[in-house]
Amino acid sequence: MSKTTFSIIKADVGGYPGHARVHDELMEVAEKKLSESDVLINYHVTHCGDDLELLMTHREGEDSEKIHSLAWDTFQEATEKAKELGLYGAGQDLLSDAFSGNVRGMGPGIAEMEFTERKAEPVVAFLMDKTEPGAFNYPIFKIFADPFNTAGLVIDPSLHPGFRFEIMDIKENKKIMMNAPEELYDILALLGAKGRFVIKRVYPKENSKLPADEPVAVVSTEKLYQVAGEYVGKDDPVALVRAQSGLPALGEVLEPFAHPYLVSGWMRGSHNGPIMPVSQGDAKCTRFDGPPRVLSLGTQVKNGEFDEPADLFDDPAFDNVREKSADMAEYMRRHGPFEPHRLPMEEMEYTTLPEVMDELEERFEEL
Ligand code: F6R
Ligand code: MG
Ligand code: MG
């Protein structure tokens, strides 16, 4: 059987209100556009905060012109609707007027994985708002490399060999393959610097029962401000993770989100704050435009088809995490403009801070 590709392509093409969430009519435009396509096997349109998310399955492989142009046209049409409705920041993430075969580097975020379907194929989509691709380093590392998170790494012989990590240096535009558990400390030396080194993909090892060249997890790593050369919006990331039978169990995949770890990108892309795992209904950003949220949708893929995704954080088991996250948000907020709530100077994405510094420059005297 030919391989299946699962693609998430997402963009912020207008918020309602402000940068809080996506207007229902934008999702209706996308829903209609994708329903008319004959290249998709199935799709699901949703949003996380102000990001319009297209989840699609097909047989076209990664980086397919057909799929990318379908997504691009969908975002264009949604932008038209956003302008008509006077939504906030209409077309914000569409950085180019002309589509040239691939949306990579044009603004939208992409996580795509082509794989041979197993007898039963659980796939989990994670959608984040008000943060950056490096926000996935902590959970993806824990899922595939931390035995305190993933019991299977210790007790399931098929997970025991570990996994291979493809890590990108998003400043230098380079990548490196690293092995866990053999290189754990070196992997963490990179991944802890999450503004620079980000996990792009995870692969099985050669001796795994899964094909070693087919990814088991993928993260969108587009950095909008580097694409545009100046700040134009945020690079709110998405990821796909396959689970079970030789891979981490669904519960091991969700477990890292039981800790509301700190991520950057809150308010004006310039603050650190706790991630909050939420249900679809709460996937909107309110307090101080946040706190940063993560939504998790799980499904089973069969011959490329998938059913209405399950809303995995819509669960009282995550209530205490949300409460803790809200408490942490409060704690961080009390710091106001002070680091480490505010990001370090060199990471301020778009602010007047450089201008303030320029203006004060001549008033500084040598000591
Ligand atoms: C956008 C975001 C928001 C905005 C803030 C200011 O995703 O994170 O916090 O940065 O609302 O937005 P503008 O400059 O559009 O008024
Ligand atoms: Mg927005
Ligand atoms: Mg967003």
CSV table of C-alpha atoms and ligand atoms in Angstrom, one decimal:
chain,number,residue,atom,x,y,z
A,1,MET,CA,0.0,0.0,0.0
A,2,SER,CA,1.2,3.5,-0.8
A,3,LYS,CA,2.3,5.6,2.1
A,4,THR,CA,0.0,8.1,3.9
A,5,THR,CA,1.0,11.8,4.5
A,6,PHE,CA,-0.4,13.7,7.4
A,7,SER,CA,0.0,17.5,7.0
A,8,ILE,CA,-0.8,20.4,9.3
A,9,ILE,CA,-0.4,23.7,7.6
A,10,LYS,CA,-1.4,26.7,9.6
A,11,ALA,CA,-1.5,30.5,9.5
A,12,ASP,CA,-2.8,33.5,11.3
A,13,VAL,CA,-4.9,35.3,8.7
A,14,GLY,CA,-6.9,37.5,11.1
A,15,GLY,CA,-8.0,37.4,14.7
A,16,TYR,CA,-11.3,37.9,16.5
A,17,PRO,CA,-11.1,40.0,18.6
A,18,GLY,CA,-7.5,41.2,18.5
A,19,HIS,CA,-5.2,38.2,18.5
A,20,ALA,CA,-7.6,36.1,20.7
A,21,ARG,CA,-9.1,33.5,18.3
A,22,VAL,CA,-10.2,32.7,14.8
A,23,HIS,CA,-13.7,33.8,13.7
A,24,ASP,CA,-16.1,31.0,12.8
A,25,GLU,CA,-16.6,32.3,9.3
A,26,LEU,CA,-12.9,31.9,8.5
A,27,MET,CA,-13.2,28.3,9.5
A,28,GLU,CA,-16.3,27.9,7.3
A,29,VAL,CA,-14.3,29.3,4.3
A,30,ALA,CA,-11.5,26.8,4.9
A,31,GLU,CA,-14.0,24.0,5.5
A,32,LYS,CA,-15.6,24.7,2.1
A,33,LYS,CA,-12.4,25.0,0.2
A,34,LEU,CA,-11.0,21.8,1.5
A,35,SER,CA,-14.2,19.9,1.0
A,36,GLU,CA,-14.0,20.8,-2.7
A,37,SER,CA,-10.5,19.4,-3.1
A,38,ASP,CA,-10.0,16.0,-4.8
A,39,VAL,CA,-6.4,15.5,-3.6
A,40,LEU,CA,-7.2,15.1,0.1
A,41,ILE,CA,-8.3,11.9,1.6
A,42,ASN,CA,-9.6,13.7,4.7
A,43,TYR,CA,-9.2,16.9,6.6
A,44,HIS,CA,-10.2,18.7,9.8
A,45,VAL,CA,-10.3,22.5,10.1
A,46,THR,CA,-9.9,24.1,13.5
A,47,HIS,CA,-8.1,26.8,15.3
A,48,CYS,CA,-5.8,27.4,18.3
A,49,GLY,CA,-6.0,31.0,19.4
A,50,ASP,CA,-5.8,33.2,16.3
A,51,ASP,CA,-4.2,30.5,14.1
A,52,LEU,CA,-6.3,28.7,11.5
A,53,GLU,CA,-5.2,25.1,11.4
A,54,LEU,CA,-5.7,22.7,8.4
A,55,LEU,CA,-5.2,19.1,9.3
A,56,MET,CA,-5.0,17.0,6.1
A,57,THR,CA,-4.3,13.5,4.9
A,58,HIS,CA,-3.3,12.6,1.4
A,59,ARG,CA,-1.0,10.5,-0.8
A,60,GLU,CA,1.1,13.4,-2.2
A,61,GLY,CA,4.0,13.1,0.1
A,62,GLU,CA,5.8,16.0,2.0
A,63,ASP,CA,6.3,19.4,0.4
A,64,SER,CA,3.7,18.6,-2.3
A,65,GLU,CA,2.9,21.5,-4.6
A,66,LYS,CA,-0.8,20.4,-4.8
A,67,ILE,CA,-1.2,20.3,-1.1
A,68,HIS,CA,0.7,23.5,-0.4
A,69,SER,CA,-1.1,25.5,-3.1
A,70,LEU,CA,-4.4,24.2,-1.7
A,71,ALA,CA,-3.4,25.5,1.8
A,72,TRP,CA,-2.2,28.8,0.3
A,73,ASP,CA,-5.4,29.4,-1.7
A,74,THR,CA,-7.4,28.5,1.5
A,75,PHE,CA,-5.5,31.1,3.5
A,76,GLN,CA,-5.9,33.7,0.7
A,77,GLU,CA,-9.7,33.1,0.6
A,78,ALA,CA,-9.9,33.3,4.4
A,79,THR,CA,-7.9,36.5,4.3
A,80,GLU,CA,-10.5,38.0,1.9
A,81,LYS,CA,-13.2,37.0,4.4
A,82,ALA,CA,-11.1,38.5,7.3
A,83,LYS,CA,-10.8,41.8,5.4
A,84,GLU,CA,-14.5,41.8,4.7
A,85,LEU,CA,-15.3,41.2,8.4
A,86,GLY,CA,-12.7,43.7,9.5
A,87,LEU,CA,-10.9,41.1,11.5
A,88,TYR,CA,-7.6,42.0,13.2
A,89,GLY,CA,-4.4,41.5,11.3
A,90,ALA,CA,-6.0,40.1,8.1
A,91,GLY,CA,-3.5,38.2,6.1
A,92,GLN,CA,-0.8,38.7,8.8
A,93,ASP,CA,1.1,35.4,8.1
A,94,LEU,CA,1.0,35.5,4.3
A,95,LEU,CA,4.3,37.2,3.6
A,96,SER,CA,4.4,36.9,-0.2
A,97,ASP,CA,1.9,37.8,-2.9
A,98,ALA,CA,3.0,35.1,-5.3
A,99,PHE,CA,2.9,31.3,-4.6
A,100,SER,CA,5.8,29.5,-6.1
A,101,GLY,CA,5.1,25.8,-5.4
A,102,ASN,CA,5.8,25.5,-1.7
A,103,VAL,CA,4.6,27.5,1.4
A,104,ARG,CA,7.8,26.9,3.3
A,105,GLY,CA,9.4,30.3,4.0
A,106,MET,CA,6.3,32.2,3.0
A,107,GLY,CA,4.7,32.5,6.4
A,108,PRO,CA,2.5,29.5,7.2
A,109,GLY,CA,3.8,26.9,9.6
A,110,ILE,CA,4.1,23.3,8.4
A,111,ALA,CA,4.4,19.9,10.1
A,112,GLU,CA,4.2,17.0,7.7
A,113,MET,CA,5.0,13.3,7.9
A,114,GLU,CA,4.9,10.6,5.3
A,115,PHE,CA,4.7,7.0,6.7
A,116,THR,CA,3.7,3.5,6.1
A,117,GLU,CA,0.5,2.9,8.1
A,118,ARG,CA,0.6,0.3,10.8
A,119,LYS,CA,-2.4,-2.0,11.5
A,120,ALA,CA,-3.7,0.8,13.8
A,121,GLU,CA,-2.1,4.2,13.6
A,122,PRO,CA,-2.7,6.6,16.5
A,123,VAL,CA,-1.7,10.2,15.6
A,124,VAL,CA,-1.7,13.2,17.9
A,125,ALA,CA,-1.7,16.8,16.7
A,126,PHE,CA,-0.4,19.5,19.0
A,127,LEU,CA,-1.4,23.1,18.2
A,128,MET,CA,0.2,25.9,20.1
A,129,ASP,CA,-0.5,29.7,20.2
A,130,LYS,CA,1.6,32.6,21.6
A,131,THR,CA,4.8,30.8,21.6
A,132,GLU,CA,7.7,29.6,19.3
A,133,PRO,CA,8.9,26.2,17.8
A,134,GLY,CA,11.4,25.7,20.6
A,135,ALA,CA,8.4,25.3,22.9
A,136,PHE,CA,8.2,21.7,21.6
A,137,ASN,CA,11.8,20.8,22.7
A,138,TYR,CA,10.8,20.0,26.3
A,139,PRO,CA,7.8,17.7,25.6
A,140,ILE,CA,9.2,16.0,22.5
A,141,PHE,CA,12.5,15.3,24.3
A,142,LYS,CA,10.6,13.9,27.3
A,143,ILE,CA,8.3,11.7,25.1
A,144,PHE,CA,11.1,10.1,23.2
A,145,ALA,CA,14.1,10.2,25.5
A,146,ASP,CA,13.1,10.6,29.2
A,147,PRO,CA,12.6,7.3,31.0
A,148,PHE,CA,11.0,9.2,33.9
A,149,ASN,CA,8.3,10.3,31.4
A,150,THR,CA,8.1,7.3,29.1
A,151,ALA,CA,8.1,4.1,31.0
A,152,GLY,CA,8.3,2.1,27.7
A,153,LEU,CA,11.9,3.3,27.2
A,154,VAL,CA,12.8,1.1,30.2
A,155,ILE,CA,10.3,-1.7,30.1
A,156,ASP,CA,9.2,-2.3,26.5
A,157,PRO,CA,11.9,-4.0,24.5
A,158,SER,CA,10.7,-2.4,21.3
A,159,LEU,CA,11.3,1.2,22.7
A,160,HIS,CA,14.5,0.2,24.5
A,161,PRO,CA,16.9,1.0,21.6
A,162,GLY,CA,15.8,4.7,21.8
A,163,PHE,CA,15.3,7.2,19.0
A,164,ARG,CA,17.1,9.5,16.6
A,165,PHE,CA,16.6,13.3,16.8
A,166,GLU,CA,16.9,15.7,13.9
A,167,ILE,CA,17.8,19.0,15.5
A,168,MET,CA,17.9,22.3,13.6
A,169,ASP,CA,20.0,25.3,14.3
A,170,ILE,CA,17.4,27.9,13.2
A,171,LYS,CA,19.9,30.8,13.4
A,172,GLU,CA,22.6,29.2,11.2
A,173,ASN,CA,20.1,27.2,9.1
A,174,LYS,CA,21.9,23.8,9.8
A,175,LYS,CA,20.8,20.5,11.1
A,176,ILE,CA,22.3,17.6,13.0
A,177,MET,CA,21.2,14.0,13.7
A,178,MET,CA,21.7,12.8,17.3
A,179,ASN,CA,21.1,9.5,19.1
A,180,ALA,CA,19.2,9.0,22.3
A,181,PRO,CA,20.1,7.6,24.8
A,182,GLU,CA,23.8,7.5,23.7
A,183,GLU,CA,24.1,11.3,23.4
A,184,LEU,CA,21.6,12.5,26.0
A,185,TYR,CA,23.8,15.1,27.6
A,186,ASP,CA,24.9,16.6,24.2
A,187,ILE,CA,21.3,16.6,23.0
A,188,LEU,CA,20.2,18.5,26.1
A,189,ALA,CA,23.1,20.9,25.7
A,190,LEU,CA,21.5,22.0,22.4
A,191,LEU,CA,17.8,21.6,23.2
A,192,GLY,CA,18.0,23.7,26.4
A,193,ALA,CA,18.8,26.7,24.2
A,194,LYS,CA,15.3,26.5,22.7
A,195,GLY,CA,15.4,29.9,20.9
A,196,ARG,CA,18.2,28.5,18.7
A,197,PHE,CA,18.1,24.7,18.5
A,198,VAL,CA,14.8,23.1,17.8
A,199,ILE,CA,13.7,19.5,17.3
A,200,LYS,CA,12.5,19.1,13.7
A,201,ARG,CA,11.9,15.3,13.5
A,202,VAL,CA,12.2,12.1,15.5
A,203,TYR,CA,13.0,8.8,13.8
A,204,PRO,CA,13.1,5.2,15.0
A,205,LYS,CA,16.6,3.5,15.3
A,206,GLU,CA,17.8,1.0,12.6
A,207,ASN,CA,16.9,-2.0,14.8
A,208,SER,CA,13.3,-0.8,15.5
A,209,LYS,CA,10.3,-2.6,14.2
A,210,LEU,CA,9.3,0.6,12.4
A,211,PRO,CA,11.0,1.8,9.2
A,212,ALA,CA,14.0,3.9,10.3
A,213,ASP,CA,13.6,6.5,7.5
A,214,GLU,CA,10.0,7.3,8.4
A,215,PRO,CA,9.5,10.1,11.0
A,216,VAL,CA,7.5,9.3,14.2
A,217,ALA,CA,7.2,13.0,15.2
A,218,VAL,CA,7.6,16.3,13.4
A,219,VAL,CA,7.5,20.0,14.5
A,220,SER,CA,6.9,23.1,12.4
A,221,THR,CA,10.1,25.2,12.6
A,222,GLU,CA,9.4,28.2,10.5
A,223,LYS,CA,10.5,31.3,12.2
A,224,LEU,CA,8.4,34.1,10.8
A,225,TYR,CA,10.6,37.0,11.9
A,226,GLN,CA,13.6,35.4,10.1
A,227,VAL,CA,11.5,34.7,7.0
A,228,ALA,CA,10.3,38.3,6.9
A,229,GLY,CA,13.5,39.9,8.2
A,230,GLU,CA,11.4,41.9,10.6
A,231,TYR,CA,8.7,41.1,13.0
A,232,VAL,CA,5.3,40.5,11.3
A,233,GLY,CA,3.6,38.1,13.7
A,234,LYS,CA,4.3,35.0,15.6
A,235,ASP,CA,5.6,31.6,14.6
A,236,ASP,CA,3.1,29.7,16.8
A,237,PRO,CA,4.2,26.1,16.3
A,238,VAL,CA,2.4,22.8,15.6
A,239,ALA,CA,3.5,19.2,15.8
A,240,LEU,CA,2.5,15.7,15.0
A,241,VAL,CA,3.3,12.6,17.0
A,242,ARG,CA,2.6,8.9,16.2
A,243,ALA,CA,1.9,6.7,19.2
A,244,GLN,CA,1.7,3.1,20.5
A,245,SER,CA,3.1,-0.4,19.4
A,246,GLY,CA,6.8,0.3,19.5
A,247,LEU,CA,6.3,4.0,20.1
A,248,PRO,CA,5.5,5.9,23.3
A,249,ALA,CA,1.9,5.2,24.4
A,250,LEU,CA,-0.7,7.9,24.1
A,251,GLY,CA,-0.5,8.6,27.8
A,252,GLU,CA,3.3,8.9,27.6
A,253,VAL,CA,2.8,11.4,24.6
A,254,LEU,CA,0.5,13.6,26.7
A,255,GLU,CA,2.4,13.3,30.0
A,256,PRO,CA,5.0,16.1,29.5
A,257,PHE,CA,2.0,18.6,29.4
A,258,ALA,CA,1.2,17.7,33.0
A,259,HIS,CA,3.8,20.2,33.9
A,260,PRO,CA,3.1,23.9,32.8
A,261,TYR,CA,6.7,24.5,31.7
A,262,LEU,CA,7.8,28.0,30.7
A,263,VAL,CA,7.9,29.0,27.0
A,264,SER,CA,8.6,32.3,25.3
A,265,GLY,CA,6.3,34.3,23.1
A,266,TRP,CA,3.6,35.6,25.4
A,267,MET,CA,2.4,39.2,24.9
A,268,ARG,CA,4.0,40.9,22.0
A,269,GLY,CA,6.2,37.9,21.4
A,270,SER,CA,8.3,39.3,24.3
A,271,HIS,CA,7.5,37.4,27.5
A,272,ASN,CA,8.0,34.1,29.1
A,273,GLY,CA,5.0,32.4,30.6
A,274,PRO,CA,3.6,28.9,31.4
A,275,ILE,CA,2.1,26.8,28.7
A,276,MET,CA,-1.5,25.9,29.5
A,277,PRO,CA,-3.0,22.7,28.0
A,278,VAL,CA,-6.6,23.4,27.0
A,279,SER,CA,-9.6,22.0,25.4
A,280,GLN,CA,-10.8,23.2,21.9
A,281,GLY,CA,-13.3,25.4,23.7
A,282,ASP,CA,-10.6,27.2,25.7
A,283,ALA,CA,-8.2,27.5,22.8
A,284,LYS,CA,-8.4,31.3,22.9
A,285,CYS,CA,-5.9,33.7,24.3
A,286,THR,CA,-7.2,36.3,26.8
A,287,ARG,CA,-5.2,37.1,29.9
A,288,PHE,CA,-2.3,39.4,28.8
A,289,ASP,CA,-3.0,37.8,25.3
A,290,GLY,CA,-2.3,34.4,26.8
A,291,PRO,CA,-1.1,32.5,28.6
A,292,PRO,CA,0.4,30.5,25.8
A,293,ARG,CA,-1.9,27.5,25.0
A,294,VAL,CA,-1.5,24.0,23.7
A,295,LEU,CA,-4.4,22.0,22.2
A,296,SER,CA,-4.1,18.3,21.6
A,297,LEU,CA,-6.2,16.5,19.0
A,298,GLY,CA,-5.9,12.7,18.6
A,299,THR,CA,-7.2,10.3,16.0
A,300,GLN,CA,-6.6,6.9,14.3
A,301,VAL,CA,-5.6,7.0,10.7
A,302,LYS,CA,-6.8,4.1,8.5
A,303,ASN,CA,-6.0,4.1,4.7
A,304,GLY,CA,-5.6,7.9,5.1
A,305,GLU,CA,-9.0,8.3,6.6
A,306,PHE,CA,-9.5,9.6,10.1
A,307,ASP,CA,-12.5,10.3,12.3
A,308,GLU,CA,-13.4,13.5,14.1
A,309,PRO,CA,-10.4,14.0,16.4
A,310,ALA,CA,-10.7,13.5,20.2
A,311,ASP,CA,-10.1,16.7,22.2
A,312,LEU,CA,-7.4,15.1,24.5
A,313,PHE,CA,-6.9,17.9,27.1
A,314,ASP,CA,-10.7,18.2,27.6
A,315,ASP,CA,-10.2,16.1,30.7
A,316,PRO,CA,-10.4,16.8,34.4
A,317,ALA,CA,-7.0,15.0,34.7
A,318,PHE,CA,-5.5,18.2,33.3
A,319,ASP,CA,-7.5,20.6,35.6
A,320,ASN,CA,-4.8,20.9,38.2
A,321,VAL,CA,-2.2,21.6,35.4
A,322,ARG,CA,-4.4,24.5,34.2
A,323,GLU,CA,-4.8,25.8,37.7
A,324,LYS,CA,-1.1,25.6,38.3
A,325,SER,CA,-0.5,27.3,34.9
A,326,ALA,CA,-2.9,30.1,35.9
A,327,ASP,CA,-1.1,30.5,39.3
A,328,MET,CA,2.3,30.6,37.4
A,329,ALA,CA,0.9,33.1,35.0
A,330,GLU,CA,0.0,35.3,37.9
A,331,TYR,CA,3.4,34.9,39.5
A,332,MET,CA,5.2,35.8,36.2
A,333,ARG,CA,2.9,38.8,35.6
A,334,ARG,CA,3.8,40.4,38.9
A,335,HIS,CA,7.3,40.9,37.4
A,336,GLY,CA,5.9,43.4,34.9
A,337,PRO,CA,8.7,44.6,32.6
A,338,PHE,CA,11.4,42.7,34.5
A,339,GLU,CA,13.3,39.7,33.2
A,340,PRO,CA,12.8,36.8,33.3
A,341,HIS,CA,9.1,37.5,32.6
A,342,ARG,CA,10.3,39.9,29.8
A,343,LEU,CA,12.6,38.1,27.4
A,344,PRO,CA,16.3,39.0,27.4
A,345,MET,CA,17.2,42.1,25.3
A,346,GLU,CA,18.5,40.2,22.3
A,347,GLU,CA,15.3,38.1,22.0
A,348,MET,CA,12.8,40.9,22.0
A,349,GLU,CA,11.0,40.3,18.8
A,350,TYR,CA,9.2,43.6,18.0
A,351,THR,CA,9.3,46.4,20.5
A,352,THR,CA,10.3,49.9,20.9
A,353,LEU,CA,13.2,48.8,23.1
A,354,PRO,CA,15.9,49.2,20.5
A,355,GLU,CA,14.6,52.7,19.7
A,356,VAL,CA,14.6,53.6,23.4
A,357,MET,CA,18.2,52.4,23.6
A,358,ASP,CA,19.2,54.4,20.5
A,359,GLU,CA,17.7,57.5,21.9
A,360,LEU,CA,19.5,57.1,25.2
A,361,GLU,CA,22.8,56.2,23.5
A,362,GLU,CA,24.2,59.8,23.5
A,363,ARG,CA,23.3,60.4,27.1
A,364,PHE,CA,25.4,57.6,28.4
A,365,GLU,CA,28.8,58.8,29.7
A,366,GLU,CA,32.0,56.7,30.0
A,367,LEU,CA,32.8,55.7,33.6
B,1,F6R,C1,0.1,38.2,18.7
B,1,F6R,C2,0.5,38.5,20.1
B,1,F6R,C3,-0.1,39.7,20.8
B,1,F6R,C4,0.3,41.0,20.1
B,1,F6R,C5,-0.3,42.1,20.9
B,1,F6R,C6,0.0,43.5,20.1
B,1,F6R,O1,0.0,36.9,18.4
B,1,F6R,O2,1.2,37.7,20.7
B,1,F6R,O3,0.3,39.7,22.1
B,1,F6R,O4,1.7,41.0,20.0
B,1,F6R,O5,-1.6,42.0,21.0
B,1,F6R,O6,-0.5,43.4,18.9
B,1,F6R,P1,-0.5,44.6,17.8
B,1,F6R,O7,0.9,45.1,17.7
B,1,F6R,O8,-1.0,43.9,16.6
B,1,F6R,O9,-1.5,45.6,18.4
B,2,MG,MG,-2.8,37.4,15.3
B,3,MG,MG,-1.2,33.0,16.9
